[in-house]
Short mmCIF file of C-alpha atoms in Angstrom, two decimals:
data_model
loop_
_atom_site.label_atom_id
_atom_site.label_comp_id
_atom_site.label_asym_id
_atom_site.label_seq_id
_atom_site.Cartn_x
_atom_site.Cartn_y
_atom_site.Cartn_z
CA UNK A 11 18.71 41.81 -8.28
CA UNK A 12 20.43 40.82 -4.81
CA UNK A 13 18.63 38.61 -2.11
CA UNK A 14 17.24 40.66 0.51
CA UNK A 15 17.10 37.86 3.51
CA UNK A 16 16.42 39.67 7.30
CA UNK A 17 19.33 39.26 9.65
CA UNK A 18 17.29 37.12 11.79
CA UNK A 19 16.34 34.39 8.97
CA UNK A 20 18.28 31.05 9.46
CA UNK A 21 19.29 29.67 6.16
CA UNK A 22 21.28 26.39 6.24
CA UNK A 23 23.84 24.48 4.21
CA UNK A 24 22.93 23.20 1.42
CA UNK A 25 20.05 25.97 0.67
CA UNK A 26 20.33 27.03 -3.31
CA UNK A 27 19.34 30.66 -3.38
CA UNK A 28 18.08 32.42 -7.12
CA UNK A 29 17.76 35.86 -7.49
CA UNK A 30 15.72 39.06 -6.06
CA UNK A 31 13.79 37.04 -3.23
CA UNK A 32 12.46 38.72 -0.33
CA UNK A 33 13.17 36.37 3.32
CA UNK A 34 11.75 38.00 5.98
CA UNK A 35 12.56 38.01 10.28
CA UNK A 36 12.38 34.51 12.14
CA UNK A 37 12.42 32.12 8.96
CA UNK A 38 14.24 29.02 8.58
CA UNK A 39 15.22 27.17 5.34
CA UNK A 40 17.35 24.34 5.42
CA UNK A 41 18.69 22.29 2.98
CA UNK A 42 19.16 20.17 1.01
CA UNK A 43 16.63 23.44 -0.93
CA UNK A 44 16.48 24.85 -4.07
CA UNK A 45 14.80 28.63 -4.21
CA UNK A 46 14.32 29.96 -7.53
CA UNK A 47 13.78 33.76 -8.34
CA UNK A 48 11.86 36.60 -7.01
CA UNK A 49 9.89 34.76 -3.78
CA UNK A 50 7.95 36.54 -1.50
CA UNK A 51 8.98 34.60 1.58
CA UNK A 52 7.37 36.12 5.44
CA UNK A 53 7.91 36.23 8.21
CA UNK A 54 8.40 32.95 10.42
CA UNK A 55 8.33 30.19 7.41
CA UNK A 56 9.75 26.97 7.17
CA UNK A 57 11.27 25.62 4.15
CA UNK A 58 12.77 21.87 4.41
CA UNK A 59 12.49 20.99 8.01
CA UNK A 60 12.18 16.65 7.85
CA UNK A 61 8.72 15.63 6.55
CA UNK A 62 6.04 14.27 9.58
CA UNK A 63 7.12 10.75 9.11
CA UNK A 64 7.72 8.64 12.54
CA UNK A 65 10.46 6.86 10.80
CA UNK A 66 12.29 9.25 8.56
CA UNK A 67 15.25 11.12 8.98
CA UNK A 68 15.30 14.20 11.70
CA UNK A 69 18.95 15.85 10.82
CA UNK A 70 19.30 18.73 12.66
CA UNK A 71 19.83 21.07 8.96
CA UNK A 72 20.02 24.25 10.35
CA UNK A 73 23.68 23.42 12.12
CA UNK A 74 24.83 20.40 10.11
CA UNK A 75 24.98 20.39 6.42
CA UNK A 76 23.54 18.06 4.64
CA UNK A 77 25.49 14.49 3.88
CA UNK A 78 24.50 13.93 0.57
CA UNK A 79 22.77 10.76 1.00
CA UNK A 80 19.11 11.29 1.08
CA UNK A 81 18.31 8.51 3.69
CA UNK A 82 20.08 10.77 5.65
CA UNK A 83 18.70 14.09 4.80
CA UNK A 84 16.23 13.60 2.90
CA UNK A 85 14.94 14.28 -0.30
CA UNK A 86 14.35 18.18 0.47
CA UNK A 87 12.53 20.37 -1.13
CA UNK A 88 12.26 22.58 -4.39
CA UNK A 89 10.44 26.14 -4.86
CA UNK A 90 9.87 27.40 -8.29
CA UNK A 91 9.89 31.30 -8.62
CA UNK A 92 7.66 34.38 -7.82
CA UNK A 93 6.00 32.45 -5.11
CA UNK A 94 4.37 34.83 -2.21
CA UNK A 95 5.05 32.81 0.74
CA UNK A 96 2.94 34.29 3.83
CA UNK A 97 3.87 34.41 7.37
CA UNK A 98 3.70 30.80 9.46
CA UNK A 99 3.37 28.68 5.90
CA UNK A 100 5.33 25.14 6.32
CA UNK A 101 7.08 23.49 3.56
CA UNK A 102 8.39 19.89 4.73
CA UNK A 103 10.93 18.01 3.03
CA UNK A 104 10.62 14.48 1.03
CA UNK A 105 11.00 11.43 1.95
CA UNK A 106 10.92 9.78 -1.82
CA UNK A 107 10.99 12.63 -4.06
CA UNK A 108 11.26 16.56 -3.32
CA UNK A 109 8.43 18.77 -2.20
CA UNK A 110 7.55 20.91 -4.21
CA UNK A 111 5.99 24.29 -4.98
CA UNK A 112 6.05 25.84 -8.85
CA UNK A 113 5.81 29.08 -10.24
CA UNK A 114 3.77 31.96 -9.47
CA UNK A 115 1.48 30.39 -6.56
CA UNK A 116 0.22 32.79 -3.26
CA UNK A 117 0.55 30.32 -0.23
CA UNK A 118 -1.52 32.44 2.43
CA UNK A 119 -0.22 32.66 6.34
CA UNK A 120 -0.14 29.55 8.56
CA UNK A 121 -0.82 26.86 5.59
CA UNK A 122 1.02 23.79 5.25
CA UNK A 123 2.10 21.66 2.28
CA UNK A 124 3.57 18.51 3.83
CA UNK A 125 6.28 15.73 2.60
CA UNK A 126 6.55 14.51 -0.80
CA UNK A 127 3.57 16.77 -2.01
CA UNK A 128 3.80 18.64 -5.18
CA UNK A 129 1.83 22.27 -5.69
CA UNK A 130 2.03 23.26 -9.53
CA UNK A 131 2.08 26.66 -10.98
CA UNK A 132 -0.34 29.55 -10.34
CA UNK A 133 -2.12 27.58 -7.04
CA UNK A 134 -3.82 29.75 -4.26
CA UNK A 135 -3.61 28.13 -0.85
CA UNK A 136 -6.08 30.47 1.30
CA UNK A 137 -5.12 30.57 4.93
CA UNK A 138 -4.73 27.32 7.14
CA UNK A 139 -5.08 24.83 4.46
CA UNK A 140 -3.14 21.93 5.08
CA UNK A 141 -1.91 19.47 2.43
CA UNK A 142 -1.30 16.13 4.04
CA UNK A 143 1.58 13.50 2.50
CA UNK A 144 2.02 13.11 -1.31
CA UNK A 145 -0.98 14.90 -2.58
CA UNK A 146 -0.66 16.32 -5.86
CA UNK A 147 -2.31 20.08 -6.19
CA UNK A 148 -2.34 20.70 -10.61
CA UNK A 149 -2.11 24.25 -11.55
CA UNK A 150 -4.86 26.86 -11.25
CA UNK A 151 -6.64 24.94 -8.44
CA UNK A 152 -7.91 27.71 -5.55
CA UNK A 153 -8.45 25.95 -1.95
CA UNK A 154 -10.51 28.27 0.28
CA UNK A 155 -9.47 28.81 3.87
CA UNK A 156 -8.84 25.77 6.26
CA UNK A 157 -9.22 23.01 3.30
CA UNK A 158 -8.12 19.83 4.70
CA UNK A 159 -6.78 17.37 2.22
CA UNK A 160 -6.04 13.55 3.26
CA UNK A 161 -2.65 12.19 2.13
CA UNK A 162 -2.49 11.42 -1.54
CA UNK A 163 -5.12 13.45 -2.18
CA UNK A 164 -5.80 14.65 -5.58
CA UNK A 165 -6.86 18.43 -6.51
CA UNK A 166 -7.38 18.82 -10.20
CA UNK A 167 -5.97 21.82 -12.36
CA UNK A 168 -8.66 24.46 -12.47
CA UNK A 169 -10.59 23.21 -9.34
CA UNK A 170 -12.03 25.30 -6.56
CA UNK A 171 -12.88 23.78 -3.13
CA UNK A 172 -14.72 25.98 -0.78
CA UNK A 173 -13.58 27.16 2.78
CA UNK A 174 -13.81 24.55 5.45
CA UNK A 175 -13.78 21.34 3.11
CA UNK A 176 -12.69 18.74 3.92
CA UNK A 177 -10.63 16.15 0.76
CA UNK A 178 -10.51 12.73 1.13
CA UNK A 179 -9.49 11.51 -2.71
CA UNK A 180 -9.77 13.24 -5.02
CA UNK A 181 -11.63 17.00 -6.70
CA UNK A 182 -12.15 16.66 -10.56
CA UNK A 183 -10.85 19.37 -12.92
CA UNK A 184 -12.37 22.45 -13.32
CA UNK A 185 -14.90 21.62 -10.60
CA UNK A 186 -16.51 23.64 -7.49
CA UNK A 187 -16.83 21.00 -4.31
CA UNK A 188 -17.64 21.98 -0.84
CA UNK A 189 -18.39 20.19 2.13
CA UNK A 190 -16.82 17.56 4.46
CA UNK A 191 -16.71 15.25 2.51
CA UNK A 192 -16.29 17.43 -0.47
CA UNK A 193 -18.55 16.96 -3.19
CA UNK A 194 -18.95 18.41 -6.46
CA UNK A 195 -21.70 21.55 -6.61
CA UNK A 196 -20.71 22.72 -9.99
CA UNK A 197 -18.54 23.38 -12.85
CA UNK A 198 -15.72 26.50 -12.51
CA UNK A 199 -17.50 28.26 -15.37
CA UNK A 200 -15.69 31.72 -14.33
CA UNK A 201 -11.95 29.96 -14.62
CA UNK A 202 -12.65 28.19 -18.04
CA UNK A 203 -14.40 31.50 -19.24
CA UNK A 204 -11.07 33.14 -18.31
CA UNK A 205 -9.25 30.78 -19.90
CA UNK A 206 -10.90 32.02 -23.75
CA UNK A 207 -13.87 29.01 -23.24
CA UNK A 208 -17.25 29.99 -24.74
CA UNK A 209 -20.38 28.50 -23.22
CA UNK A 210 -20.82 26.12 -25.90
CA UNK A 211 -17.09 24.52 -25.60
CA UNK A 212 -18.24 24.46 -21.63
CA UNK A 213 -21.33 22.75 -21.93
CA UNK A 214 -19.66 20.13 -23.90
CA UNK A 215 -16.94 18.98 -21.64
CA UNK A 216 -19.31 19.37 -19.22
CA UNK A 217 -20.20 15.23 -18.59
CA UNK A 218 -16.77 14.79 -18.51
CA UNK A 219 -16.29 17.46 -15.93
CA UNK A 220 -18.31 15.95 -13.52
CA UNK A 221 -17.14 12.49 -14.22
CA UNK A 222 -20.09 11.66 -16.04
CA UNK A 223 -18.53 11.12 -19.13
CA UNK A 224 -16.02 10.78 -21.75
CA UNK A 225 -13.97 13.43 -23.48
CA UNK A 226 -15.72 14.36 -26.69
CA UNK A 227 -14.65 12.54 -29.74
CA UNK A 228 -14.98 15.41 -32.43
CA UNK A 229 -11.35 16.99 -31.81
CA UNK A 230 -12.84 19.02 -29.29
CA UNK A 231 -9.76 19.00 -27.11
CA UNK A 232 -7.47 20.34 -29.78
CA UNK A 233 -9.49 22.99 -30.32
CA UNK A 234 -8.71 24.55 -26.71
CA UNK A 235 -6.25 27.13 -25.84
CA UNK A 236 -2.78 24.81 -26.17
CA UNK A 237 -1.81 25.26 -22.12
CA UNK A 238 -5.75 24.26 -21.41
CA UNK A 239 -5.26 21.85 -24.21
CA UNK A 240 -2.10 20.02 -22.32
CA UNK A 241 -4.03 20.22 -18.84
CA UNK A 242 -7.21 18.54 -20.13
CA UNK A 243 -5.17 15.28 -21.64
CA UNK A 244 -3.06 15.32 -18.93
CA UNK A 245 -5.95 15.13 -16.46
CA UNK A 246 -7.37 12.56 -18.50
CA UNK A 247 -4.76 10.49 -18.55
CA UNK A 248 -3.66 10.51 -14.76
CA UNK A 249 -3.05 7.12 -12.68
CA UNK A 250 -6.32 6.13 -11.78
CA UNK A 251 -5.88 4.22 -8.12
#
């Protein structure tokens, strides 16, 4: 299926376009960008403009193409496919590695998702949440409308953080927090139901949920559905700093 990108949208050198991805009036993307397949991209987004750092690179990448040195243009950004991109969202570019933004995530109008941070697949991003520098959002995480998260924060796969919050580390996996700061009120019993958990399996990962504990030792783990399987070791075995 063709691209269908509104005559007013400003796409620069150095953008990679996919396949069957809606762009609409007033957008900008600039490269150096990589777009997969069948996006949902509104009105009056921007896609790779330089990341908020006082000392990075600030080509001007909707009129000059990019160099190919990435201390010049930076390290850009990458956006899996069949995103829905809402009206006002921001997307900055890298400074050490690509943005980025996996598959099948809705990014709700005026949110932001700053340099070097990396959304993975099937994320909501409610209106006005803003992702600050090199946080990490895992896949499946839901942030209610205006979540703040500090730079390098840490949202873990499953997680849901309630309207208003306010990150400043990190949100365990398959976890409920609210507040500012956000703190844990719960485990996301709806999300691992949903994801073929009974309420015995739930009540055992339970302590290590809530950081209380240690992944069970019985095999446990194996046992899950293999993509929950994958998430909970990978979790697990994240940099602890």
């Amino acid at each position: 299926m063709p691209n269908r990108i509104h005559p007013t949208a400003v796409l620069g050198e150095g953008v990679e376009l996919g396949d069957d991805n809606v762009i609409g009036p007033y957008t900008v993307i600039v490269g150096p960008a990589v777009i997969g397949d069948g996006n949902w991209i509104g009105p009056h987004v921007t896609i790779g403009t330089p990341g908020e750092d006082r000392h990075g690179p600030h080509p001007v990448a909707w009129e000059d193409a990019p160099t190919g040195d990435p201390a010049q243009d930076g390290h850009g950004v990458r956006v899996g496919s069949r995103n829905r991109i809402r009206e006002y969202v921001s997307i900055q570019q890298g400074t050490w590695r690509a943005s980025t933004l996996g598959n099948d995530s809705y990014v709700l109008r005026g949110s932001h998702i700053g340099h070097d941070v990396v959304v993975d697949d099937g994320v909501t991003l409610a209106c006005d949440v803003l992702l600050g520098g090199h946080t990490h959002v895992w896949s499946g995480a839901n942030l209610g409308m205006g979540t703040v998260v500090h730079q390098k924060g840490r949202i873990g796969p499953g997680a849901m953080v309630g309207m208003g919050s306010a990150v400043r580390r990190e949100v365990g996996a398959f976890t409920i927090s609210v507040g500012n700061p956000a703190r844990v009120t719960g485990v996301n019993v709806v999300g691992l139901q949903r994801r073929g958990l009974d309420e015995a399996t739930i009540e055992a990962l339970e302590p290590w949920l809530k950081g209380k504990g240690e992944l069970p030792a019985d095999g446990l783990v194996d046992r899950l559905p293999a993509d929950l399987s994958t998430l909970v070791k990978a979790w697990d075995e994240r940099p602890r700093d």
